[in-house]
CSV table of C-alpha atoms in Angstrom, one decimal:
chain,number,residue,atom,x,y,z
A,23,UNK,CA,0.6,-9.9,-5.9
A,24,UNK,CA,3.1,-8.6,-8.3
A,25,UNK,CA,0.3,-7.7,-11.2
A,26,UNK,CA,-1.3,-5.7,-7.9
A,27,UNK,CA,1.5,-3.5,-7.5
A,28,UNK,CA,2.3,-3.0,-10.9
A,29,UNK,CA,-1.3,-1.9,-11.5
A,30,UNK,CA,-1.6,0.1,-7.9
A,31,UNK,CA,1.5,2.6,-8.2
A,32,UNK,CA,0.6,4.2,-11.2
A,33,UNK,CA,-2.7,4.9,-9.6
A,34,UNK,CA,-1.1,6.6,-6.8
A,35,UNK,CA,1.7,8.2,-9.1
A,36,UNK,CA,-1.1,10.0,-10.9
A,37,UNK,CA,-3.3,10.8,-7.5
A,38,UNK,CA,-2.3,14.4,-6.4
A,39,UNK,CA,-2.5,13.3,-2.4
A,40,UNK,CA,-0.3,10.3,-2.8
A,41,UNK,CA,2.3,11.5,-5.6
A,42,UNK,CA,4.0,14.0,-3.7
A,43,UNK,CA,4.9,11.1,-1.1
A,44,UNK,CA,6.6,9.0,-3.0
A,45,UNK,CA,9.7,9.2,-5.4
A,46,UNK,CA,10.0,9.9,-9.1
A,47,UNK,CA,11.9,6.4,-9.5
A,48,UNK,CA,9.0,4.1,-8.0
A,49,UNK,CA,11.0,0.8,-8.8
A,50,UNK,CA,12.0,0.4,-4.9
A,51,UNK,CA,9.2,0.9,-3.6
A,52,UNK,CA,7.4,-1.1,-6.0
A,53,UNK,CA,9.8,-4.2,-4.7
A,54,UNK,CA,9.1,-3.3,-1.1
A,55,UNK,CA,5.3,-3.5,-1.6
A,56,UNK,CA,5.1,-6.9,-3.4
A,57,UNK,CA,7.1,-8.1,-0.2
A,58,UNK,CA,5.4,-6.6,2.2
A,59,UNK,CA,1.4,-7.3,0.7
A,60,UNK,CA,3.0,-11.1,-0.5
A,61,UNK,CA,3.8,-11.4,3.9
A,62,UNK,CA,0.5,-9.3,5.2
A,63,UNK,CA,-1.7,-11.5,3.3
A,64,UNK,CA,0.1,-14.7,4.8
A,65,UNK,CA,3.0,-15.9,2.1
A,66,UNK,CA,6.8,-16.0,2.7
A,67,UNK,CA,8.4,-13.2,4.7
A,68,UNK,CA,9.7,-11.7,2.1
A,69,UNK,CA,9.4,-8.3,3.9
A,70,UNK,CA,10.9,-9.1,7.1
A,71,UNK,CA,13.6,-11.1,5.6
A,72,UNK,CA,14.9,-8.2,3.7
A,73,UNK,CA,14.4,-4.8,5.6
A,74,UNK,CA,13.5,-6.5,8.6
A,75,UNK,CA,10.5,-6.2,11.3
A,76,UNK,CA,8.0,-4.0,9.0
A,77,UNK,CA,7.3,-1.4,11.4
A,78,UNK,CA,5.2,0.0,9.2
A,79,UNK,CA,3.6,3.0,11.4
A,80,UNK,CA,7.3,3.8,12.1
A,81,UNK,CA,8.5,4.1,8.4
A,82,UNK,CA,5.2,6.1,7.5
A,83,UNK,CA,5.6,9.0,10.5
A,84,UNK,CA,8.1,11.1,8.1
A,85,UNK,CA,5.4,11.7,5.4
A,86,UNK,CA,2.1,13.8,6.3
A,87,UNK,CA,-0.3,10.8,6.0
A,88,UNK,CA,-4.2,12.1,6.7
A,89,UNK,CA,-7.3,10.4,6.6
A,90,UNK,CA,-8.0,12.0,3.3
A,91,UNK,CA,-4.6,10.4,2.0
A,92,UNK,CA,-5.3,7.4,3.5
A,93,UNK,CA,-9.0,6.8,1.7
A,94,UNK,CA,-7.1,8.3,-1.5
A,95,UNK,CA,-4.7,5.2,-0.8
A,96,UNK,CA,-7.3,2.8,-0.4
A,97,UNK,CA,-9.5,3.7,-3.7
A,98,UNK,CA,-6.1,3.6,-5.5
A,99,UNK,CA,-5.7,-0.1,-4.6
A,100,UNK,CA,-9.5,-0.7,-5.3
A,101,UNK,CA,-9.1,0.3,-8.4
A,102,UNK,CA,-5.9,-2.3,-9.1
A,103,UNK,CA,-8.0,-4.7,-7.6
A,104,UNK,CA,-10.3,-4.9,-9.7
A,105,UNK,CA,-8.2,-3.7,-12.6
A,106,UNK,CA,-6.2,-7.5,-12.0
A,107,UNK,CA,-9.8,-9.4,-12.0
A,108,UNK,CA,-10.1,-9.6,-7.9
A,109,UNK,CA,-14.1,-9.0,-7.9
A,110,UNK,CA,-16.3,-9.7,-5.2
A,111,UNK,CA,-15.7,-10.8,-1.5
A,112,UNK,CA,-12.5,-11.0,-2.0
A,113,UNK,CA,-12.2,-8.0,-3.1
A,114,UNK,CA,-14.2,-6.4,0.1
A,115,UNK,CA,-11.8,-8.8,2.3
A,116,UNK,CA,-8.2,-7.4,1.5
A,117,UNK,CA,-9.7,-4.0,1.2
A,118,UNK,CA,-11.1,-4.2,5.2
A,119,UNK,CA,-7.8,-5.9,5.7
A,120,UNK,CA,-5.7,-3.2,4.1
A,121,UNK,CA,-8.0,-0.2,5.8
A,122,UNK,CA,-6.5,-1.0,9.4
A,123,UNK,CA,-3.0,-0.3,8.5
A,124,UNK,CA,-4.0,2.8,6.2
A,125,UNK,CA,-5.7,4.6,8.7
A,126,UNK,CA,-3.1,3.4,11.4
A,127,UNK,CA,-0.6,5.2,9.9
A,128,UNK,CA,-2.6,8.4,10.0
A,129,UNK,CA,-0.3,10.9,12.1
A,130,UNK,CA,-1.7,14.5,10.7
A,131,UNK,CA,-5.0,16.2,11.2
């Protein structure tokens, strides 16, 4: 999960949709992803035990998320997918699993 999120964020650093959203010292929010994907996907709660109940729709509402960010956001992890070696149905299964939330947290036309 960790080799994930080090290969997602500079994906979405360098992606002109998603850059503007998140800060210029990505290191906390690196963290905060490997907790929250490591508990999504079924391991420890790593997430909840630290920030507490993700509330993820919540935390997203201050940023301007659109559909078009939300795709962006979801080729950016295909790409570290398969960047890290995850190939195949696997592959297909975390990105249907991720697509819920990133179009859940859609809150601008």
């Amino acid at each position: 999960m960790r080799s994930l999120v080090e290969a997602f964020y500079p994906k979405v650093q360098k992606n002109p949709l998603l850059a503007p959203l998140f800060p210029e010292d990505i290191t906390p929010v690196l963290e905060k992803q490997y907790m929250f994907l490591s508990q999504f996907f079924g391991g420890p709660s790593l997430y909840s035990e630290a920030v507490g109940h993700p509330m993820m729709r919540a935390r997203h509402l201050p940023f301007a998320v659109t559909e078009e960010r939300a795709e962006a956001w979801l080729s950016c992890m295909a790409e570290a997918l398969t960047e890290v070696g995850v190939e195949g149905e696997l592959h297909s299964f975390i990105i249907k699993r991720l697509s819920g939330p990133a179009y859940h947290f859609v809150n601008t036309p």
